[in-house]
Amino acid sequence: TNGVASTTANSTIAQSGTWPTGISLNTTTGAISVAAGTAPGVYAVAYELCDKLTPKTCATVTDNVTVTSVVTPITESGSIAATGGIAITNVLSNDTTNGVASTTANSTIAQSGTWPTGISLNTTTGAISVAAGTAPGVYAVAYELCDKLTPKTCATVTDNVTVTSVVTPITESGSIAATGGIAITNVLSNDTTNGVASTTANSTIAQSGTWPTGISLNTTTGAISVAAGTAPGVYAVAYELCDKLTPKTCATV
């Protein structure tokens, strides 16, 4: 200004014309600021420089401000039993797209890489679901978050899904004459192990506690047998159902 460096002591500045929403000039510090969520792009912004004389002399110039795209997916974790369900409600819930919360309005999501069988991403709701019967374990699953601009900007992050073991033995009843025989054909018939029907392939069974004399469990077939001559009566007999994982998960009924 008038041959020396412009300062707030010898000059004033002001926005000239209409500035884009979200971009502003601090007339005290001279800083041009961009608000979070301003759409990426190149913006031409004009300002007026005036000296402090009377009458004042002014001139206008145009600066260029480039706002770049940035998408920030944030890792998260979820857990669900092997009976299946939604492990993570919405992967977008903690992500940001170009400075604001990610939504289906401003972003897209997609599975990245190969996901384990039984685990899937709903690209409309953002939910990560686990199918019943998925083997218990901890699964790393990656998804890609993109904005909806052209060209689009994308980033990938890995979430963790824990599938927990659950065994569900179901109580049942059987009857047999005192002449003896099989009172219950197979205790496994109505049980489930990690979301699927219990079988000798995925489960083990064992008597739990002390069983009455003459009543026994066949741990191979699942049959509860009563020996001939066993005194008539109603007997409560407990068995333990376990999966075949390491460590195993068990429950008693």
Short mmCIF file of C-alpha atoms in Angstrom, two decimals:
data_model
loop_
_atom_site.label_atom_id
_atom_site.label_comp_id
_atom_site.label_asym_id
_atom_site.label_seq_id
_atom_site.Cartn_x
_atom_site.Cartn_y
_atom_site.Cartn_z
CA THR A 1 0.00 0.00 0.00
CA ASN A 2 1.53 3.25 -1.21
CA GLY A 3 4.92 1.57 -1.69
CA VAL A 4 5.17 -0.38 1.58
CA ALA A 5 3.88 -3.72 2.78
CA SER A 6 0.16 -3.69 3.46
CA THR A 7 -0.79 -4.09 7.13
CA THR A 8 -3.85 -3.47 9.23
CA ALA A 9 -2.18 -0.21 10.24
CA ASN A 10 -2.18 1.27 6.72
CA SER A 11 -4.90 -0.73 4.93
CA THR A 12 -8.34 -2.26 5.11
CA ILE A 13 -9.67 -5.31 3.32
CA ALA A 14 -13.16 -6.50 2.53
CA GLN A 15 -14.86 -9.22 0.54
CA SER A 16 -15.77 -8.07 -2.96
CA GLY A 17 -18.84 -9.42 -4.65
CA THR A 18 -20.61 -12.56 -3.50
CA TRP A 19 -18.45 -15.22 -1.89
CA PRO A 20 -19.40 -18.90 -1.93
CA THR A 21 -21.20 -20.23 1.14
CA GLY A 22 -18.69 -21.61 3.61
CA ILE A 23 -15.76 -19.43 2.50
CA SER A 24 -15.08 -16.19 4.36
CA LEU A 25 -12.49 -13.45 4.82
CA ASN A 26 -11.37 -12.33 8.27
CA THR A 27 -10.90 -8.58 7.74
CA THR A 28 -8.76 -8.31 10.86
CA THR A 29 -6.24 -11.09 10.22
CA GLY A 30 -6.56 -11.39 6.43
CA ALA A 31 -7.21 -15.13 6.67
CA ILE A 32 -9.52 -16.86 4.20
CA SER A 33 -11.28 -19.72 5.99
CA VAL A 34 -13.26 -22.67 4.66
CA ALA A 35 -16.05 -24.21 6.77
CA ALA A 36 -16.24 -27.96 7.28
CA GLY A 37 -18.56 -29.54 4.75
CA THR A 38 -17.87 -27.03 1.96
CA ALA A 39 -18.14 -28.90 -1.32
CA PRO A 40 -14.77 -29.72 -2.88
CA GLY A 41 -13.87 -27.54 -5.87
CA VAL A 42 -11.90 -24.48 -6.99
CA TYR A 43 -13.38 -21.15 -5.87
CA ALA A 44 -12.50 -17.68 -7.16
CA VAL A 45 -12.89 -15.13 -4.36
CA ALA A 46 -12.30 -11.40 -4.78
CA TYR A 47 -11.27 -8.95 -2.09
CA GLU A 48 -10.80 -5.19 -2.03
CA LEU A 49 -7.66 -3.56 -0.58
CA CYS A 50 -7.92 0.10 0.44
CA ASP A 51 -5.49 2.52 2.05
CA LYS A 52 -6.56 4.54 5.06
CA LEU A 53 -6.20 7.97 3.49
CA THR A 54 -8.95 10.44 2.75
CA PRO A 55 -10.06 10.05 0.06
CA LYS A 56 -9.11 6.36 0.09
CA THR A 57 -7.66 4.49 -2.84
CA CYS A 58 -8.81 0.90 -3.47
CA ALA A 59 -8.06 -2.00 -5.75
CA THR A 60 -9.59 -5.45 -6.16
CA VAL A 61 -7.94 -8.79 -6.85
CA THR A 62 -9.16 -12.38 -7.13
CA ASP A 63 -7.66 -15.26 -5.16
CA ASN A 64 -8.24 -18.94 -5.82
CA VAL A 65 -9.18 -21.35 -3.06
CA THR A 66 -9.06 -25.10 -3.76
CA VAL A 67 -11.11 -27.35 -1.45
CA THR A 68 -9.98 -30.97 -1.77
CA SER A 69 -12.07 -34.10 -1.17
CA VAL A 70 -11.47 -36.18 1.94
CA VAL A 71 -13.35 -39.29 3.11
CA THR A 72 -12.60 -40.76 6.51
CA PRO A 73 -13.98 -44.20 7.33
CA ILE A 74 -13.41 -45.11 10.99
CA THR A 75 -12.85 -48.69 12.13
CA GLU A 76 -15.34 -50.25 14.51
CA SER A 77 -16.11 -53.62 16.06
CA GLY A 78 -19.23 -55.66 16.63
CA SER A 79 -20.23 -58.98 18.14
CA ILE A 80 -23.04 -61.42 17.47
CA ALA A 81 -23.85 -64.98 18.51
CA ALA A 82 -23.49 -67.76 15.95
CA THR A 83 -27.29 -67.88 15.81
CA GLY A 84 -26.88 -64.91 13.45
CA GLY A 85 -28.05 -61.32 13.20
CA ILE A 86 -26.65 -57.80 12.80
CA ALA A 87 -23.17 -57.40 14.29
CA ILE A 88 -22.69 -53.72 13.34
CA THR A 89 -25.79 -51.59 12.80
CA ASN A 90 -24.31 -49.03 10.38
CA VAL A 91 -20.66 -48.72 9.37
CA LEU A 92 -21.31 -45.10 8.31
CA SER A 93 -22.28 -44.04 11.83
CA ASN A 94 -18.79 -42.77 12.75
CA ASP A 95 -17.46 -41.91 9.27
CA THR A 96 -17.09 -38.47 7.68
CA THR A 97 -17.27 -37.41 4.05
CA ASN A 98 -15.83 -34.05 3.03
CA GLY A 99 -16.06 -32.70 6.55
CA VAL A 100 -19.56 -33.84 7.51
CA ALA A 101 -21.15 -37.04 8.75
CA SER A 102 -21.28 -39.74 6.10
CA THR A 103 -24.78 -40.69 4.95
CA THR A 104 -26.27 -42.52 2.02
CA ALA A 105 -27.01 -39.07 0.58
CA ASN A 106 -23.35 -38.05 0.28
CA SER A 107 -21.54 -41.40 0.23
CA THR A 108 -21.51 -44.95 -1.06
CA ILE A 109 -20.09 -48.07 0.58
CA ALA A 110 -19.03 -51.45 -0.77
CA GLN A 111 -17.31 -54.58 0.47
CA SER A 112 -13.58 -54.49 -0.21
CA GLY A 113 -11.70 -57.69 -0.94
CA THR A 114 -13.09 -61.13 -0.14
CA TRP A 115 -15.44 -61.38 2.82
CA PRO A 116 -15.92 -64.60 4.80
CA THR A 117 -18.87 -66.77 3.85
CA GLY A 118 -21.87 -65.85 5.98
CA ILE A 119 -20.82 -62.24 6.66
CA SER A 120 -22.18 -59.48 4.42
CA LEU A 121 -22.56 -55.70 4.13
CA ASN A 122 -25.88 -54.09 3.30
CA THR A 123 -24.82 -51.18 1.09
CA THR A 124 -28.14 -49.41 1.65
CA THR A 125 -28.33 -49.50 5.45
CA GLY A 126 -24.65 -49.97 6.29
CA ALA A 127 -25.40 -53.02 8.43
CA ILE A 128 -22.96 -55.93 8.69
CA SER A 129 -24.92 -59.15 9.12
CA VAL A 130 -23.86 -62.63 10.14
CA ALA A 131 -25.76 -65.68 8.90
CA ALA A 132 -26.85 -68.34 11.40
CA GLY A 133 -24.31 -71.14 11.57
CA THR A 134 -21.27 -68.97 10.79
CA ALA A 135 -18.32 -70.50 12.63
CA PRO A 136 -17.39 -68.63 15.82
CA GLY A 137 -14.27 -66.51 15.51
CA VAL A 138 -12.99 -62.97 14.91
CA TYR A 139 -13.28 -61.79 11.31
CA ALA A 140 -11.58 -58.77 9.73
CA VAL A 141 -13.82 -57.28 7.02
CA ALA A 142 -12.87 -54.27 4.89
CA TYR A 143 -15.22 -51.80 3.24
CA GLU A 144 -14.69 -48.86 0.91
CA LEU A 145 -16.25 -45.46 1.57
CA CYS A 146 -16.59 -43.07 -1.40
CA ASP A 147 -18.10 -39.64 -1.85
CA LYS A 148 -20.56 -39.04 -4.68
CA LEU A 149 -18.52 -36.46 -6.58
CA THR A 150 -16.98 -36.80 -10.04
CA PRO A 151 -14.27 -37.92 -9.87
CA LYS A 152 -15.02 -39.70 -6.62
CA THR A 153 -12.67 -39.95 -3.65
CA CYS A 154 -12.53 -43.24 -1.73
CA ALA A 155 -10.86 -44.74 1.32
CA THR A 156 -10.90 -48.22 2.84
CA VAL A 157 -10.98 -49.35 6.46
CA THR A 158 -11.18 -52.72 8.23
CA ASP A 159 -13.83 -53.54 10.83
CA ASN A 160 -13.78 -56.50 13.19
CA VAL A 161 -16.72 -58.86 13.62
CA THR A 162 -16.69 -61.33 16.49
CA VAL A 163 -18.99 -64.35 16.19
CA THR A 164 -19.47 -65.94 19.60
CA SER A 165 -20.26 -69.57 20.39
CA VAL A 166 -23.70 -70.52 21.65
CA VAL A 167 -25.03 -73.99 22.41
CA THR A 168 -28.71 -74.46 23.21
CA PRO A 169 -29.83 -77.77 24.65
CA ILE A 170 -33.63 -77.99 24.85
CA THR A 171 -35.42 -79.92 27.59
CA GLU A 172 -37.58 -82.86 26.56
CA SER A 173 -39.48 -85.70 28.16
CA GLY A 174 -39.86 -89.40 27.45
CA SER A 175 -41.67 -92.39 28.88
CA ILE A 176 -40.96 -96.13 28.99
CA ALA A 177 -42.43 -99.12 30.79
CA ALA A 178 -40.50 -100.68 33.66
CA THR A 179 -39.68 -103.54 31.29
CA GLY A 180 -37.01 -101.15 29.96
CA GLY A 181 -35.95 -99.66 26.62
CA ILE A 182 -35.27 -96.27 25.07
CA ALA A 183 -37.23 -93.45 26.71
CA ILE A 184 -35.82 -90.63 24.55
CA THR A 185 -34.45 -91.52 21.11
CA ASN A 186 -31.92 -88.70 20.76
CA VAL A 187 -31.50 -85.75 23.12
CA LEU A 188 -29.78 -83.81 20.30
CA SER A 189 -32.88 -83.85 18.10
CA ASN A 190 -34.13 -80.43 19.22
CA ASP A 191 -30.81 -78.84 20.26
CA THR A 192 -28.76 -76.27 18.34
CA THR A 193 -25.02 -75.67 18.28
CA ASN A 194 -23.68 -72.36 16.98
CA GLY A 195 -26.82 -71.63 15.05
CA VAL A 196 -27.41 -75.00 13.41
CA ALA A 197 -28.91 -78.32 14.44
CA SER A 198 -26.75 -80.20 16.92
CA THR A 199 -25.25 -83.44 15.61
CA THR A 200 -22.45 -85.75 16.63
CA ALA A 201 -20.37 -83.96 13.97
CA ASN A 202 -20.49 -80.57 15.66
CA SER A 203 -21.26 -81.47 19.28
CA THR A 204 -20.58 -83.79 22.18
CA ILE A 205 -22.90 -84.82 24.99
CA ALA A 206 -22.28 -86.22 28.43
CA GLN A 207 -24.24 -87.05 31.56
CA SER A 208 -24.16 -84.19 34.05
CA GLY A 209 -24.24 -84.90 37.76
CA THR A 210 -25.35 -88.25 39.17
CA TRP A 211 -27.91 -90.18 37.18
CA PRO A 212 -30.29 -92.68 38.78
CA THR A 213 -29.25 -96.33 38.65
CA GLY A 214 -30.68 -97.99 35.55
CA ILE A 215 -30.95 -94.79 33.45
CA SER A 216 -28.11 -93.94 31.07
CA LEU A 217 -27.17 -91.71 28.15
CA ASN A 218 -25.60 -93.11 25.00
CA THR A 219 -23.14 -90.34 24.09
CA THR A 220 -22.86 -91.62 20.51
CA THR A 221 -26.54 -91.86 19.58
CA GLY A 222 -28.03 -89.45 22.12
CA ALA A 223 -30.47 -92.07 23.40
CA ILE A 224 -31.59 -92.19 27.02
CA SER A 225 -32.18 -95.81 27.99
CA VAL A 226 -33.91 -97.34 31.00
CA ALA A 227 -32.88 -100.74 32.25
CA ALA A 228 -35.54 -103.39 32.91
CA GLY A 229 -36.59 -103.39 36.55
CA THR A 230 -35.95 -99.69 37.14
CA ALA A 231 -38.44 -98.52 39.76
CA PRO A 232 -41.39 -96.64 38.28
CA GLY A 233 -41.22 -92.87 38.83
CA VAL A 234 -40.35 -89.56 37.25
CA TYR A 235 -36.61 -88.93 36.99
CA ALA A 236 -34.86 -85.65 36.24
CA VAL A 237 -31.63 -86.32 34.33
CA ALA A 238 -29.24 -83.60 33.22
CA TYR A 239 -26.88 -83.71 30.26
CA GLU A 240 -24.23 -81.33 29.01
CA LEU A 241 -24.08 -80.24 25.38
CA CYS A 242 -20.74 -78.87 24.08
CA ASP A 243 -19.51 -77.71 20.69
CA LYS A 244 -16.27 -79.13 19.31
CA LEU A 245 -14.32 -75.87 19.19
CA THR A 246 -11.25 -74.93 21.22
CA PRO A 247 -12.04 -73.63 23.76
CA LYS A 248 -15.38 -75.38 23.83
CA THR A 249 -18.68 -73.84 24.86
CA CYS A 250 -21.09 -75.93 26.90
CA ALA A 251 -24.57 -75.73 28.39
CA THR A 252 -26.60 -78.09 30.54
CA VAL A 253 -30.30 -78.93 30.51
#
